PDB file of C-alpha atoms in Angstrom:
ATOM      1  CA  MET Q 169      35.491  17.243  38.480  1.00 53.00           C
ATOM      2  CA  LYS Q 170      38.620  16.995  36.420  1.00 61.00           C
ATOM      3  CA  PHE Q 171      38.717  14.690  33.376  1.00 61.00           C
ATOM      4  CA  THR Q 172      41.914  13.026  32.343  1.00 73.00           C
ATOM      5  CA  LYS Q 173      42.862  12.716  28.718  1.00 71.00           C
ATOM      6  CA  LYS Q 174      41.959   8.997  28.775  1.00 73.00           C
ATOM      7  CA  SER Q 175      38.508   9.627  30.265  1.00 71.00           C
ATOM      8  CA  LYS Q 176      37.772  12.314  27.641  1.00 73.00           C
ATOM      9  CA  ILE Q 177      38.754   9.961  24.818  1.00 79.00           C
ATOM     10  CA  PHE Q 178      36.691   7.164  26.387  1.00 74.00           C
ATOM     11  CA  THR Q 179      33.630   9.439  26.749  1.00 72.00           C
ATOM     12  CA  ILE Q 180      33.919  10.697  23.175  1.00 77.00           C
ATOM     13  CA  SER Q 181      34.347   7.108  21.933  1.00 73.00           C
ATOM     14  CA  ILE Q 182      31.197   5.977  23.754  1.00 77.00           C
ATOM     15  CA  VAL Q 183      29.137   8.907  22.397  1.00 71.00           C
ATOM     16  CA  LEU Q 184      30.440   8.266  18.884  1.00 68.00           C
ATOM     17  CA  ALA Q 185      29.711   4.523  19.115  1.00 71.00           C
ATOM     18  CA  LEU Q 186      26.157   5.161  20.343  1.00 69.00           C
ATOM     19  CA  THR Q 187      25.539   7.690  17.578  1.00 67.00           C
ATOM     20  CA  ILE Q 188      26.788   5.333  14.884  1.00 70.00           C
ATOM     21  CA  SER Q 189      24.808   2.381  16.244  1.00 64.00           C
ATOM     22  CA  SER Q 190      21.580   4.414  16.319  1.00 63.00           C
ATOM     23  CA  LEU Q 191      22.119   5.512  12.718  1.00 61.00           C
ATOM     24  CA  VAL Q 192      22.830   1.966  11.589  1.00 57.00           C
ATOM     25  CA  GLY Q 193      19.779   0.730  13.508  1.00 51.00           C
ATOM     26  CA  CYS Q 194      17.492   3.239  11.789  1.00 43.00           C
ATOM     27  CA  SER Q 195      18.973   2.460   8.405  1.00 39.00           C
ATOM     28  CA  SER Q 196      18.502  -1.272   8.901  1.00 37.00           C
ATOM     29  CA  LYS Q 197      14.906  -0.763   9.948  1.00 37.00           C
ATOM     30  CA  GLU Q 198      14.169   1.303   6.832  1.00 40.00           C
ATOM     31  CA  LYS Q 199      15.768  -1.329   4.598  1.00 38.00           C
ATOM     32  CA  SER Q 200      13.788  -4.025   6.385  1.00 36.00           C
ATOM     33  CA  ASN Q 201      10.536  -2.128   5.751  1.00 38.00           C
ATOM     34  CA  GLU Q 202      11.466  -1.717   2.078  1.00 39.00           C
ATOM     35  CA  LYS Q 203      12.143  -5.437   1.793  1.00 34.00           C
ATOM     36  CA  ASN Q 204       8.806  -6.246   3.428  1.00 36.00           C
ATOM     37  CA  LYS Q 205       6.998  -3.904   1.072  1.00 44.00           C
ATOM     38  CA  ALA Q 206       8.706  -5.372  -1.986  1.00 34.00           C
ATOM     39  CA  ALA Q 207       8.237  -8.932  -0.777  1.00 43.00           C
ATOM     40  CA  SER Q 208       4.580  -8.407   0.017  1.00 54.00           C
ATOM     41  CA  GLY Q 209       3.550  -8.025  -3.615  1.00 77.00           C
ATOM     42  CA  TYR Q 210       1.235  -5.162  -2.799  1.00 91.00           C
ATOM     43  CA  GLU Q 211       1.515  -1.752  -1.226  1.00 95.00           C
ATOM     44  CA  ASN Q 212      -0.951   0.222   0.873  1.00 96.00           C
ATOM     45  CA  ILE Q 213      -1.193   3.797  -0.354  1.00 96.00           C
ATOM     46  CA  ASN Q 214      -2.955   6.806   1.136  1.00 96.00           C
ATOM     47  CA  ALA Q 215      -5.560   8.992  -0.573  1.00 96.00           C
ATOM     48  CA  LYS Q 216      -3.007  11.444  -2.012  1.00 95.00           C
ATOM     49  CA  GLU Q 217      -0.942   8.604  -3.495  1.00 95.00           C
ATOM     50  CA  THR Q 218      -4.124   7.011  -4.844  1.00 95.00           C
ATOM     51  CA  GLU Q 219      -5.185  10.260  -6.510  1.00 95.00           C
ATOM     52  CA  ASP Q 220      -1.671  10.653  -7.963  1.00 94.00           C
ATOM     53  CA  LEU Q 221      -1.744   7.112  -9.316  1.00 94.00           C
ATOM     54  CA  LEU Q 222      -5.162   7.669 -10.885  1.00 93.00           C
ATOM     55  CA  ALA Q 223      -3.975  10.935 -12.472  1.00 93.00           C
ATOM     56  CA  SER Q 224      -0.657   9.509 -13.667  1.00 90.00           C
ATOM     57  CA  GLY Q 225      -2.033   8.400 -16.995  1.00 77.00           C
ATOM     58  CA  ASP Q 226      -0.337   5.053 -16.493  1.00 74.00           C
ATOM     59  CA  ASP Q 227      -2.057   1.979 -17.794  1.00 87.00           C
ATOM     60  CA  ILE Q 228      -3.664   0.852 -14.547  1.00 93.00           C
ATOM     61  CA  VAL Q 229      -6.550  -1.432 -13.742  1.00 96.00           C
ATOM     62  CA  VAL Q 230      -8.899  -0.038 -11.102  1.00 97.00           C
ATOM     63  CA  VAL Q 231     -10.994  -2.560  -9.180  1.00 98.00           C
ATOM     64  CA  ASP Q 232     -13.845  -1.694  -6.821  1.00 98.00           C
ATOM     65  CA  VAL Q 233     -14.404  -4.590  -4.400  1.00 98.00           C
ATOM     66  CA  ARG Q 234     -17.464  -3.137  -2.676  1.00 98.00           C
ATOM     67  CA  SER Q 235     -20.947  -4.625  -3.023  1.00 98.00           C
ATOM     68  CA  LYS Q 236     -22.974  -4.061  -6.212  1.00 97.00           C
ATOM     69  CA  ASP Q 237     -25.224  -1.568  -4.397  1.00 97.00           C
ATOM     70  CA  GLU Q 238     -22.206   0.414  -3.142  1.00 97.00           C
ATOM     71  CA  TYR Q 239     -20.673   0.397  -6.625  1.00 98.00           C
ATOM     72  CA  ASP Q 240     -23.934   1.570  -8.213  1.00 97.00           C
ATOM     73  CA  MET Q 241     -24.166   4.495  -5.754  1.00 96.00           C
ATOM     74  CA  GLY Q 242     -20.888   5.838  -7.190  1.00 96.00           C
ATOM     75  CA  HIS Q 243     -17.490   4.492  -8.173  1.00 96.00           C
ATOM     76  CA  ILE Q 244     -14.170   5.721  -9.470  1.00 96.00           C
ATOM     77  CA  ASP Q 245     -14.355   6.305 -13.200  1.00 92.00           C
ATOM     78  CA  ARG Q 246     -13.068   3.314 -15.218  1.00 92.00           C
ATOM     79  CA  ALA Q 247     -13.311   0.986 -12.197  1.00 96.00           C
ATOM     80  CA  MET Q 248     -14.318  -2.575 -12.855  1.00 97.00           C
ATOM     81  CA  HIS Q 249     -16.512  -4.132 -10.201  1.00 98.00           C
ATOM     82  CA  ILE Q 250     -15.660  -7.401  -8.473  1.00 98.00           C
ATOM     83  CA  ASP Q 251     -17.489  -7.817  -5.160  1.00 98.00           C
ATOM     84  CA  TYR Q 252     -15.031  -8.932  -2.478  1.00 98.00           C
ATOM     85  CA  ASN Q 253     -17.458 -11.649  -1.375  1.00 97.00           C
ATOM     86  CA  GLU Q 254     -17.107 -13.175  -4.865  1.00 97.00           C
ATOM     87  CA  PHE Q 255     -13.486 -12.169  -5.449  1.00 97.00           C
ATOM     88  CA  ASN Q 256     -11.895 -15.634  -5.447  1.00 96.00           C
ATOM     89  CA  ASP Q 257     -14.526 -16.908  -7.872  1.00 96.00           C
ATOM     90  CA  ASN Q 258     -13.845 -14.037 -10.278  1.00 96.00           C
ATOM     91  CA  LEU Q 259     -10.031 -13.940 -10.322  1.00 95.00           C
ATOM     92  CA  SER Q 260     -10.074 -15.075 -13.936  1.00 95.00           C
ATOM     93  CA  LYS Q 261     -11.426 -11.613 -14.880  1.00 96.00           C
ATOM     94  CA  LEU Q 262      -8.020 -10.239 -13.877  1.00 96.00           C
ATOM     95  CA  ASP Q 263      -5.793 -12.895 -15.482  1.00 93.00           C
ATOM     96  CA  ASP Q 264      -4.744 -10.568 -18.323  1.00 93.00           C
ATOM     97  CA  TYR Q 265      -3.545  -7.947 -15.823  1.00 92.00           C
ATOM     98  CA  LYS Q 266      -0.945  -9.893 -13.794  1.00 91.00           C
ATOM     99  CA  ASP Q 267       1.888  -7.716 -15.117  1.00 88.00           C
ATOM    100  CA  LYS Q 268      -0.054  -4.440 -15.025  1.00 92.00           C
ATOM    101  CA  THR Q 269      -0.599  -2.034 -12.167  1.00 94.00           C
ATOM    102  CA  VAL Q 270      -3.756  -2.927 -10.244  1.00 96.00           C
ATOM    103  CA  LEU Q 271      -5.403  -0.454  -7.866  1.00 97.00           C
ATOM    104  CA  LEU Q 272      -7.964  -1.873  -5.443  1.00 97.00           C
ATOM    105  CA  TYR Q 273     -10.352   0.163  -3.336  1.00 97.00           C
ATOM    106  CA  CYS Q 274     -13.448  -0.225  -1.192  1.00 97.00           C
ATOM    107  CA  LYS Q 275     -15.272   1.699   1.511  1.00 97.00           C
ATOM    108  CA  THR Q 276     -12.539   1.720   4.188  1.00 96.00           C
ATOM    109  CA  GLY Q 277      -9.529  -0.099   2.723  1.00 95.00           C
ATOM    110  CA  ASN Q 278     -10.214  -3.331   4.598  1.00 96.00           C
ATOM    111  CA  ARG Q 279     -11.792  -5.482   1.881  1.00 97.00           C
ATOM    112  CA  SER Q 280      -9.442  -4.090  -0.748  1.00 97.00           C
ATOM    113  CA  GLU Q 281      -6.409  -5.024   1.362  1.00 97.00           C
ATOM    114  CA  LYS Q 282      -7.714  -8.575   1.682  1.00 97.00           C
ATOM    115  CA  ALA Q 283      -8.222  -8.639  -2.095  1.00 98.00           C
ATOM    116  CA  ALA Q 284      -4.648  -7.335  -2.564  1.00 97.00           C
ATOM    117  CA  LYS Q 285      -3.351 -10.269  -0.523  1.00 95.00           C
ATOM    118  CA  ILE Q 286      -5.316 -12.658  -2.735  1.00 96.00           C
ATOM    119  CA  LEU Q 287      -3.800 -11.099  -5.859  1.00 96.00           C
ATOM    120  CA  GLU Q 288      -0.334 -11.334  -4.313  1.00 94.00           C
ATOM    121  CA  LYS Q 289      -0.812 -15.050  -3.689  1.00 94.00           C
ATOM    122  CA  ASN Q 290      -1.882 -15.448  -7.303  1.00 94.00           C
ATOM    123  CA  GLY Q 291       1.227 -13.908  -8.837  1.00 92.00           C
ATOM    124  CA  PHE Q 292       0.252 -10.270  -9.346  1.00 93.00           C
ATOM    125  CA  LYS Q 293       3.321  -8.038  -9.107  1.00 89.00           C
ATOM    126  CA  LYS Q 294       2.147  -4.394  -8.965  1.00 93.00           C
ATOM    127  CA  VAL Q 295      -0.845  -4.171  -6.664  1.00 96.00           C
ATOM    128  CA  TYR Q 296      -1.866  -1.076  -4.729  1.00 97.00           C
ATOM    129  CA  ASN Q 297      -4.491  -0.896  -2.004  1.00 97.00           C
ATOM    130  CA  ALA Q 298      -6.167   2.460  -1.433  1.00 97.00           C
ATOM    131  CA  GLU Q 299      -6.100   2.276   2.354  1.00 95.00           C
ATOM    132  CA  ASP Q 300      -8.250   5.423   2.503  1.00 95.00           C
ATOM    133  CA  GLY Q 301     -11.484   4.097   1.061  1.00 95.00           C
ATOM    134  CA  VAL Q 302     -14.372   6.109  -0.310  1.00 95.00           C
ATOM    135  CA  GLU Q 303     -15.686   6.632   3.218  1.00 93.00           C
ATOM    136  CA  GLU Q 304     -12.458   8.366   4.310  1.00 92.00           C
ATOM    137  CA  HIS Q 305     -11.678  10.352   1.172  1.00 93.00           C
ATOM    138  CA  ASP Q 306     -13.782  12.331  -1.273  1.00 92.00           C
ATOM    139  CA  TYR Q 307     -12.788  10.570  -4.494  1.00 90.00           C
ATOM    140  CA  LYS Q 308     -14.447  11.768  -7.668  1.00 92.00           C
ATOM    141  CA  LEU Q 309     -17.105   9.123  -8.113  1.00 93.00           C
ATOM    142  CA  VAL Q 310     -19.329   8.540 -11.132  1.00 94.00           C
ATOM    143  CA  LYS Q 311     -22.579   6.612 -11.457  1.00 91.00           C
TER     144      LYS Q 311
END
């Protein structure tokens, strides 16, 4: 099959247009995800990111939202305990930390994510949820 000069230019134009549109589409999706993350007020982080945050030396507030019994069995060093089931009633304990970095964790990341959403709604700006809870990752726990 013989291609004319016009058909070659047309084919190249189509390939180029598709390539550019796929790149723009990916870029837009990434920017959209970044906007959602920034707009959410909190960020889910994995175990490695959680460990890095804990080791950073930054002035962070660590909050364990598990039950009292779970907390007493072992918790991250320097973690304050606020049971998720009583979280709304104890928000005042965190009032002084609205502008600080807050790291929330629990057993599986579920309760701590719900607590992160509560903090977001209450004006906290830098909230991180350890989505890999103590059941999924071997954090260094103290009693």
